[in-house]
XYZ file of C-alpha atoms in Angstrom:
560
model
C 27.482 -34.462 13.855
C 24.366 -32.753 12.878
C 24.754 -29.080 11.482
C 21.455 -27.606 13.524
C 20.103 -26.698 16.825
C 17.649 -29.127 17.708
C 13.834 -27.852 17.484
C 12.554 -29.155 21.136
C 15.646 -28.612 23.309
C 15.283 -24.890 22.466
C 11.465 -24.870 22.712
C 11.239 -26.823 26.036
C 14.106 -25.131 27.733
C 13.209 -22.609 30.506
C 16.814 -21.563 30.842
C 17.488 -20.657 27.055
C 18.066 -16.561 26.737
C 17.614 -17.123 22.890
C 13.420 -16.966 22.394
C 14.133 -16.836 18.888
C 14.822 -19.974 15.880
C 15.529 -19.220 12.535
C 14.477 -21.317 9.937
C 16.180 -20.812 6.408
C 16.364 -22.088 3.130
C 15.851 -21.610 -0.711
C 12.558 -21.102 -2.945
C 11.317 -24.439 -2.771
C 12.916 -26.216 -0.178
C 9.729 -26.299 2.095
C 10.348 -23.208 4.492
C 6.797 -23.242 4.572
C 5.368 -26.588 4.439
C 8.046 -26.822 7.622
C 6.288 -23.813 9.710
C 2.835 -25.632 8.921
C 3.461 -28.475 10.239
C 4.746 -27.598 13.429
C 1.817 -25.183 14.225
C 0.259 -27.945 13.736
C 2.262 -30.591 15.681
C 4.028 -29.178 17.980
C 2.458 -30.043 21.268
C 2.940 -28.544 25.044
C 3.098 -32.088 26.837
C 5.546 -33.564 24.572
C 7.595 -30.278 22.646
C 7.409 -27.550 25.194
C 7.899 -28.703 28.950
C 9.599 -27.614 31.180
C 8.872 -23.714 29.635
C 5.523 -24.198 29.558
C 5.029 -25.995 33.067
C 1.481 -24.989 34.823
C 0.832 -22.583 31.858
C -1.139 -22.939 28.838
C -0.079 -21.553 25.476
C -1.246 -19.109 22.991
C -0.528 -19.421 19.448
C -0.589 -16.504 16.571
C 0.682 -17.318 13.368
C 1.279 -14.981 10.179
C 2.366 -16.128 6.645
C 3.635 -13.146 4.472
C 2.530 -13.428 1.228
C 4.655 -10.705 -1.825
C 1.666 -11.348 -4.273
C -0.786 -10.348 -1.590
C -2.426 -7.271 -0.216
C -0.889 -4.827 1.793
C -1.356 -6.238 4.706
C -0.181 -9.430 3.177
C 3.210 -8.439 3.832
C 3.917 -5.484 5.549
C 4.472 -5.034 9.597
C 1.163 -3.430 10.252
C -0.595 -6.509 8.949
C 1.654 -8.572 11.141
C 1.193 -6.611 14.347
C -2.667 -6.477 13.499
C -3.074 -9.835 12.845
C -0.462 -11.202 15.798
C -2.713 -8.797 18.042
C -6.070 -10.050 16.971
C -5.323 -13.744 17.453
C -4.293 -12.950 21.013
C -7.083 -10.882 21.926
C -9.826 -13.535 20.185
C -7.695 -16.083 22.013
C -8.229 -14.223 25.638
C -10.468 -11.457 24.899
C -10.720 -10.069 28.860
C -7.108 -8.509 28.011
C -9.012 -6.493 25.226
C -10.026 -3.053 27.869
C -6.559 -3.728 28.848
C -4.527 -3.427 26.463
C -5.887 -1.015 23.958
C -5.632 2.924 23.969
C -7.394 4.912 26.602
C -7.877 7.109 24.373
C -9.117 5.144 21.458
C -11.654 2.432 23.248
C -13.143 6.122 24.684
C -13.286 7.359 20.934
C -15.019 4.650 20.100
C -18.008 4.818 22.405
C -18.113 8.408 20.386
C -20.339 7.003 17.083
C -19.924 10.967 16.167
C -15.742 10.755 16.099
C -14.037 9.305 13.281
C -11.512 6.967 14.463
C -8.223 7.047 13.187
C -6.092 3.766 11.737
C -3.774 2.147 13.688
C -0.503 3.202 13.578
C 2.731 1.019 13.984
C 3.778 2.415 17.254
C 0.262 1.652 18.382
C -0.358 -1.582 17.156
C 3.632 -2.701 19.059
C 2.710 -0.820 22.386
C -0.697 -2.424 22.248
C 1.111 -5.783 21.669
C 3.332 -6.078 24.343
C 0.828 -4.416 26.692
C -1.113 -7.787 25.596
C 1.609 -9.939 26.312
C 2.903 -8.332 29.334
C -0.860 -9.572 30.567
C -0.595 -12.643 29.674
C 2.979 -12.680 31.539
C 1.004 -12.286 34.850
C -1.998 -14.914 33.839
C 0.691 -17.499 33.421
C 0.244 -17.755 30.046
C 2.843 -18.074 27.199
C 3.062 -17.231 23.642
C 4.514 -18.889 20.602
C 4.883 -17.110 17.558
C 5.171 -18.195 14.067
C 5.953 -16.425 11.310
C 6.392 -17.749 7.678
C 7.651 -16.013 4.802
C 10.569 -12.984 6.490
C 11.734 -12.442 2.152
C 8.106 -11.735 1.637
C 7.985 -8.849 2.893
C 7.301 -5.372 1.736
C 9.936 -2.593 1.943
C 14.043 -1.631 2.016
C 16.690 -3.043 4.037
C 15.682 0.086 6.633
C 12.192 -1.926 7.064
C 13.748 -4.963 7.376
C 15.800 -4.278 10.197
C 13.276 -2.279 11.815
C 11.121 -6.113 11.389
C 13.656 -7.650 12.832
C 13.758 -5.344 15.988
C 10.274 -6.361 16.253
C 10.951 -9.380 16.754
C 13.939 -9.276 19.272
C 12.465 -7.102 21.189
C 9.121 -9.072 21.372
C 11.679 -11.804 22.338
C 12.939 -10.290 25.614
C 9.918 -11.115 27.449
C 10.469 -14.722 28.892
C 6.819 -15.813 27.728
C 7.415 -15.490 24.329
C 9.524 -17.682 22.275
C 9.602 -17.209 18.240
C 9.837 -19.759 14.866
C 10.527 -17.177 12.286
C 11.716 -18.505 8.615
C 12.834 -16.933 5.058
C 15.393 -16.891 2.283
C 18.879 -16.537 3.938
C 19.342 -12.640 2.842
C 22.059 -11.579 4.021
C 20.716 -8.983 6.266
C 18.769 -12.001 7.896
C 21.666 -14.607 8.194
C 23.590 -11.734 10.125
C 20.704 -10.682 11.970
C 20.297 -14.298 13.403
C 24.134 -15.452 13.122
C 23.490 -16.187 17.231
C 19.735 -17.410 17.660
C 19.409 -20.975 17.096
C 19.143 -21.920 13.393
C 18.528 -24.863 10.677
C 18.750 -24.601 7.198
C 16.402 -26.928 4.854
C 19.327 -27.970 2.802
C 21.084 -29.831 5.631
C 17.954 -31.451 6.452
C 16.278 -32.735 4.170
C 19.277 -34.533 2.046
C 17.496 -37.583 3.637
C 14.442 -37.529 2.787
C 15.187 -36.250 -0.857
C 16.689 -39.326 -1.591
C 14.126 -41.360 0.348
C 11.787 -39.354 -2.019
C 13.409 -39.824 -5.608
C 13.876 -44.118 -4.315
C 9.918 -44.431 -3.911
C 8.882 -42.349 -6.757
C 10.975 -44.521 -9.545
C 11.335 -48.271 -7.544
C 7.142 -47.636 -7.934
C 7.617 -47.641 -11.379
C 7.910 -51.290 -13.416
C 9.765 -49.861 -16.050
C 12.613 -48.407 -14.090
C 12.531 -52.008 -11.965
C 13.714 -53.722 -14.936
C 16.171 -50.713 -15.181
C 16.951 -51.671 -11.914
C 17.431 -55.808 -12.117
C 19.571 -55.217 -15.409
C 21.838 -52.577 -14.053
C 21.821 -52.074 -10.117
C 25.168 -49.715 -10.112
C 23.838 -47.605 -12.833
C 20.356 -47.137 -11.474
C 21.301 -46.178 -7.965
C 23.788 -43.518 -9.154
C 20.750 -41.897 -10.700
C 18.987 -41.703 -7.861
C 21.951 -40.238 -6.349
C 22.543 -38.231 -8.642
C 19.240 -36.368 -8.305
C 19.274 -35.986 -4.653
C 22.779 -34.502 -5.186
C 21.645 -32.134 -7.436
C 18.401 -31.031 -5.909
C 20.501 -29.547 -3.269
C 18.263 -29.823 -0.836
C 14.722 -28.175 -2.862
C 11.678 -30.368 -2.508
C 10.575 -28.270 -5.288
C 12.971 -28.821 -7.776
C 13.030 -33.053 -7.074
C 9.394 -32.885 -7.674
C 9.530 -31.481 -10.887
C 12.620 -33.113 -11.706
C 11.095 -36.864 -11.059
C 8.340 -35.801 -12.793
C 10.118 -35.182 -15.853
C 12.316 -38.640 -15.650
C 9.770 -40.528 -14.816
C 7.753 -38.880 -18.106
C 11.086 -40.148 -20.295
C 10.695 -43.975 -18.493
C 7.668 -44.121 -20.014
C 8.481 -42.949 -23.195
C 11.014 -45.683 -23.302
C 14.427 -43.769 -22.310
C 17.053 -46.103 -20.714
C 19.523 -44.837 -18.075
C 21.964 -43.134 -19.832
C 19.725 -41.360 -21.622
C 18.511 -40.329 -18.720
C 21.423 -39.146 -17.409
C 21.321 -37.146 -20.212
C 18.452 -35.387 -19.293
C 19.417 -34.760 -16.008
C 22.547 -33.131 -16.845
C 20.515 -30.604 -19.067
C 17.906 -29.989 -16.527
C 19.225 -26.566 -14.998
C 19.527 -26.593 -11.388
C 18.226 -22.809 -10.760
C 14.945 -23.004 -9.612
C 13.981 -19.934 -12.112
C 16.381 -21.454 -14.816
C 14.265 -24.548 -14.768
C 11.029 -22.348 -15.075
C 12.626 -20.570 -18.078
C 12.854 -24.324 -20.052
C 9.478 -25.617 -18.434
C 8.252 -22.463 -20.469
C 9.756 -22.294 -23.598
C 8.750 -26.001 -24.294
C 4.801 -24.576 -24.426
C 3.596 -25.703 -27.900
C 3.599 -22.019 -30.020
C -0.553 -23.216 -30.705
C -0.952 -23.049 -27.240
C 1.076 -19.945 -26.096
C -1.965 -17.173 -26.624
C -4.030 -19.625 -24.231
C -1.176 -20.387 -21.737
C -0.959 -15.878 -21.191
C -4.398 -15.961 -20.649
C -4.917 -18.668 -18.080
C -1.344 -17.465 -16.269
C -1.788 -13.677 -16.218
C -5.686 -14.816 -14.689
C -3.787 -16.974 -12.528
C -1.752 -14.266 -11.329
C -4.844 -11.713 -10.867
C -4.831 -10.395 -7.249
C -7.699 -7.950 -6.254
C -6.038 -5.213 -4.312
C -9.052 -2.719 -3.756
C -11.378 -5.609 -1.689
C -10.262 -9.425 -0.402
C -11.781 -11.776 -2.817
C -13.071 -14.875 -0.313
C -12.886 -16.888 -4.006
C -10.193 -18.779 -5.010
C -9.655 -19.421 -8.628
C -11.872 -22.060 -9.197
C -11.695 -24.905 -12.288
C -15.070 -23.409 -12.940
C -13.877 -20.111 -13.616
C -11.041 -21.501 -16.899
C -13.687 -23.255 -18.375
C -14.428 -20.554 -20.186
C -11.291 -20.136 -21.987
C -12.103 -20.589 -25.070
C -14.528 -17.457 -25.530
C -13.265 -15.057 -27.945
C -12.854 -12.070 -25.309
C -13.106 -11.079 -21.772
C -16.036 -9.880 -22.069
C -18.132 -12.742 -23.352
C -20.958 -13.045 -20.991
C -21.918 -9.091 -21.517
C -21.251 -9.324 -25.053
C -23.742 -12.066 -25.167
C -26.546 -11.897 -22.983
C -27.195 -15.741 -23.533
C -23.552 -17.473 -23.517
C -24.237 -18.547 -19.801
C -26.733 -21.131 -21.305
C -23.305 -22.751 -22.548
C -22.909 -23.989 -19.174
C -25.695 -26.547 -17.243
C -25.544 -26.608 -13.174
C -28.196 -30.240 -13.813
C -26.136 -31.588 -16.650
C -23.558 -34.236 -15.422
C -22.210 -35.161 -17.961
C -22.213 -32.083 -19.966
C -20.157 -30.705 -16.877
C -18.222 -33.653 -16.430
C -16.844 -32.990 -20.271
C -16.391 -29.659 -19.325
C -14.426 -29.618 -16.561
C -12.162 -32.638 -18.363
C -11.466 -30.754 -20.687
C -10.483 -27.495 -18.732
C -7.903 -29.691 -16.630
C -6.534 -31.022 -19.774
C -6.284 -27.557 -21.354
C -4.870 -26.289 -18.478
C -1.944 -29.502 -17.892
C -1.063 -29.230 -22.203
C -0.989 -24.799 -21.787
C 0.758 -24.968 -18.704
C 2.942 -27.543 -18.519
C 2.367 -28.267 -14.383
C 3.270 -24.573 -13.627
C -0.594 -25.161 -12.267
C -2.505 -27.860 -10.470
C -5.865 -28.555 -10.151
C -7.164 -30.099 -6.341
C -10.155 -30.641 -4.993
C -10.854 -28.890 -1.846
C -13.975 -29.475 -0.027
C -12.263 -28.672 3.445
C -12.039 -24.796 2.280
C -15.781 -24.908 1.627
C -18.005 -25.467 4.746
C -18.748 -22.785 5.286
C -20.278 -21.992 2.698
C -22.941 -24.107 2.093
C -25.754 -24.419 4.309
C -25.856 -27.020 7.068
C -27.695 -29.722 4.675
C -24.939 -30.465 2.926
C -22.197 -30.934 5.640
C -22.409 -34.539 6.064
C -22.437 -35.290 2.396
C -19.278 -33.122 2.104
C -17.725 -34.554 5.027
C -17.571 -38.122 3.456
C -15.376 -36.585 0.695
C -12.523 -35.165 3.499
C -10.941 -37.951 2.863
C -10.299 -36.549 -1.446
C -9.237 -33.327 0.489
C -6.224 -31.868 -1.890
C -5.920 -34.674 -4.555
C -5.613 -33.496 -8.054
C -8.757 -33.538 -10.058
C -8.232 -36.497 -12.118
C -10.189 -39.674 -12.665
C -10.353 -41.531 -9.740
C -12.356 -39.106 -7.879
C -14.715 -37.997 -10.850
C -17.553 -40.333 -9.208
C -16.784 -38.059 -5.595
C -17.593 -34.615 -7.720
C -20.231 -35.533 -10.290
C -22.353 -38.277 -8.853
C -23.137 -37.355 -5.598
C -26.508 -35.443 -4.908
C -25.978 -32.539 -6.756
C -23.264 -30.752 -9.031
C -22.428 -28.188 -6.510
C -19.039 -30.118 -5.403
C -17.558 -28.702 -8.614
C -17.237 -25.662 -7.090
C -14.688 -27.149 -4.673
C -12.158 -27.598 -7.773
C -9.479 -24.841 -7.246
C -6.722 -23.886 -9.223
C -3.531 -22.442 -8.096
C 0.052 -22.411 -8.523
C 2.329 -25.388 -8.233
C 4.317 -23.658 -6.018
C 4.973 -19.679 -5.235
C 8.126 -19.618 -6.919
C 6.385 -20.543 -10.083
C 4.116 -17.083 -9.573
C 7.385 -15.282 -8.793
C 8.806 -16.126 -11.740
C 5.854 -15.159 -13.890
C 6.371 -12.237 -12.214
C 9.470 -11.013 -13.459
C 9.587 -7.839 -15.868
C 10.817 -10.310 -18.518
C 8.447 -13.290 -18.233
C 5.678 -10.469 -17.687
C 6.345 -9.073 -21.084
C 6.285 -12.349 -22.839
C 3.182 -13.234 -21.342
C 1.490 -9.597 -22.972
C 3.045 -10.337 -26.063
C 1.040 -13.404 -26.344
C -2.403 -11.748 -25.753
C -1.358 -8.229 -27.282
C -1.039 -6.305 -24.128
C -2.359 -7.274 -20.499
C -4.900 -9.276 -20.548
C -8.091 -8.124 -18.878
C -7.788 -10.725 -15.759
C -10.637 -9.353 -14.159
C -12.897 -8.807 -16.978
C -12.376 -12.138 -17.545
C -13.220 -13.640 -13.566
C -15.960 -11.110 -13.663
C -17.959 -12.915 -17.096
C -16.956 -15.513 -16.166
C -18.953 -15.243 -12.752
C -21.870 -14.315 -14.169
C -22.352 -17.172 -16.287
C -22.309 -19.361 -13.276
C -24.236 -17.081 -10.821
C -26.718 -17.033 -13.588
C -26.724 -20.778 -14.076
C -27.101 -21.332 -10.863
C -30.401 -19.663 -10.624
C -31.392 -21.028 -14.170
C -31.688 -24.102 -12.429
C -32.576 -22.732 -9.025
C -29.511 -24.509 -7.008
C -26.828 -23.418 -5.215
C -28.235 -20.830 -3.161
C -25.615 -21.102 -0.338
C -22.761 -20.309 -2.461
C -24.789 -17.935 -4.985
C -24.308 -14.885 -2.229
C -20.795 -15.695 -2.185
C -20.375 -15.215 -6.737
C -22.903 -12.557 -6.313
C -20.571 -10.980 -3.782
C -16.933 -10.941 -5.355
C -18.929 -9.754 -9.099
C -20.603 -6.969 -6.731
C -17.246 -6.265 -5.483
C -15.521 -5.708 -8.504
C -17.678 -3.668 -10.521
C -17.428 -1.271 -7.599
C -13.464 -1.162 -7.683
C -12.794 2.493 -8.627
C -11.492 2.681 -11.976
C -14.691 0.726 -12.518
C -17.718 2.101 -10.844
C -18.594 4.757 -13.393
C -18.006 2.251 -16.491
C -19.967 1.356 -18.909
C -18.619 -2.097 -18.145
C -20.313 -1.978 -14.904
C -23.531 -0.703 -15.497
C -23.983 -3.311 -18.557
C -23.348 -6.327 -15.994
C -25.756 -4.655 -12.938
C -28.095 -4.520 -15.689
C -27.770 -8.209 -16.555
C -27.098 -9.010 -12.758
C -30.333 -7.210 -11.495
C -32.839 -8.992 -11.933
C -31.243 -12.287 -11.251
C -30.430 -10.807 -7.806
C -33.719 -9.254 -7.043
C -35.094 -13.404 -7.894
C -33.079 -14.679 -5.428
C -33.465 -12.735 -2.879
C -37.295 -13.533 -3.121
C -36.847 -16.922 -1.487
C -35.603 -15.537 1.500
C -33.459 -17.191 3.819
C -30.531 -16.329 6.223
C -26.944 -15.486 5.163
C -24.292 -16.198 7.945
C -21.259 -17.002 5.259
C -19.771 -13.326 5.653
C -20.322 -11.959 2.015
C -19.830 -8.619 1.470
C -23.396 -8.336 0.123
C -25.138 -10.456 3.445
C -25.547 -7.476 5.818
C -28.170 -6.458 3.016
C -29.281 -9.697 1.944
C -30.584 -10.022 5.831
C -32.540 -7.017 6.076
C -33.597 -7.188 2.352
C -37.397 -7.973 3.436
C -37.639 -5.913 6.463
C -36.098 -2.392 4.297
C -37.718 -3.316 1.406
C -34.606 -3.034 -0.490
C -33.998 -3.609 -4.277
C -31.370 -3.756 -6.745
C -30.612 -0.122 -7.126
C -30.252 0.394 -2.669
C -27.703 -2.746 -3.398
C -26.026 -0.302 -5.472
C -25.872 2.189 -3.594
C -24.636 0.237 -1.191
C -21.576 -0.614 -3.092
C -21.290 3.050 -4.469
C -21.757 1.869 -8.358
C -22.500 5.515 -9.298
C -22.821 4.696 -13.468
C -24.687 2.136 -12.186
C -27.363 4.799 -10.137
C -27.074 6.937 -12.687
C -28.437 5.563 -15.317
C -31.321 4.102 -13.264
C -32.221 7.190 -11.742
C -31.826 9.643 -15.339
């Protein structure tokens, strides 16, 4: 008998009055992966009838992210996101659901509109849902990571209340996921639910077995002592307790042991020594970093943890960014104006060696906490149409780890811009949570003699990349994005009047003004695009760009 409620009967039912489905699980058990899978695979005809009989279905998603900006982890961000997604799919409702006062004020340029408050957002969302009901349209919400929302238990209780009120309308169903905290377990005790640990045991067993059986040395161990080898597979499965991330890490460790000649009994002993708790495992992993590498590891991890809160950065962390980690200081490009010459965007062999060395340092310093993957699908909007067909040819490499098997796809193409599609991120968000804990933060700062200036490092790395691209006259489709990040970072409150911002702006001025001389269109949605689009018409220069971004220090230095 299943210990969970089947999802499809709940979703397809036209009589089910409990319109919330609760997915809970431990950190690393696969909640977000399951939510993404359901969002992509649930089909109206296969899974939603008769609930959606003779109706269309609108879907809206919200994946909360605790390290992100306020809108990525707040009730306001949730309501704004859901409302926007619905109205984008059904724009005819806009005039009906937006408050008349706000609608009128929006037409008067002399009135500064007040920010939307949560009550106004929720009321608009409710009116939107009622409008969709009259049009025979069903609404399916996916909200992942309730535990990631900021705030107190009182605020979380308010969040739960919002979902329950939305679910009172017959044309709405809501899938929610989060960690099994008491407040959520109590609030959703009477709704259909699933605990991932109950569901994933068989899948974890299959994963462990497949990984081991794919190893020739384990195959030999299995032939020599089948009972003990089989028992090892079940022991790993039992100790995992449904946490896929733990299994992935532990299987990696055990396979390394098999490679290094460990027998079954040694593997058992290693398994017994591995902590079952993920945070304890991360501590063990962190402590295994070589003392000689600890400073660089700390620097890399602090850069990977860096988040901008004064503006939204569309740039993920790239392997190219981290290729400058051997520089002596985070302001290396500003300290040495010729430093950008160390990287050449038309030297295939040199760039290949540089990035291969960087990923090797990443693996040896960070012990698998960070991964580098090739993500062409995430960068279509950064590149001109002339590159689209070439990029589509590499989509089957999407998400693959950066390893020698795909080097030819990256470095043997018509240009080297694919190297910008190598992104670096944590193995799982649990790794980030662990590294953000106060004791680990203190340890990281100890190895860099205080908090490392990650923003300074990223800005300098991207200044070097921007200048390197301009030097060889390539990358016109991605250069505006890099420049947009740099200019946005230079204009954050604590930097806009600082000497570092002035120095960086002076270094960028000739390159950006030369870059705009080529003309062209800019449509990727970067912050500086509106300035670039009207550059020639308005006879702009770098000073006008600096004024638009309120780079006060540079403007004052230029005018005095």
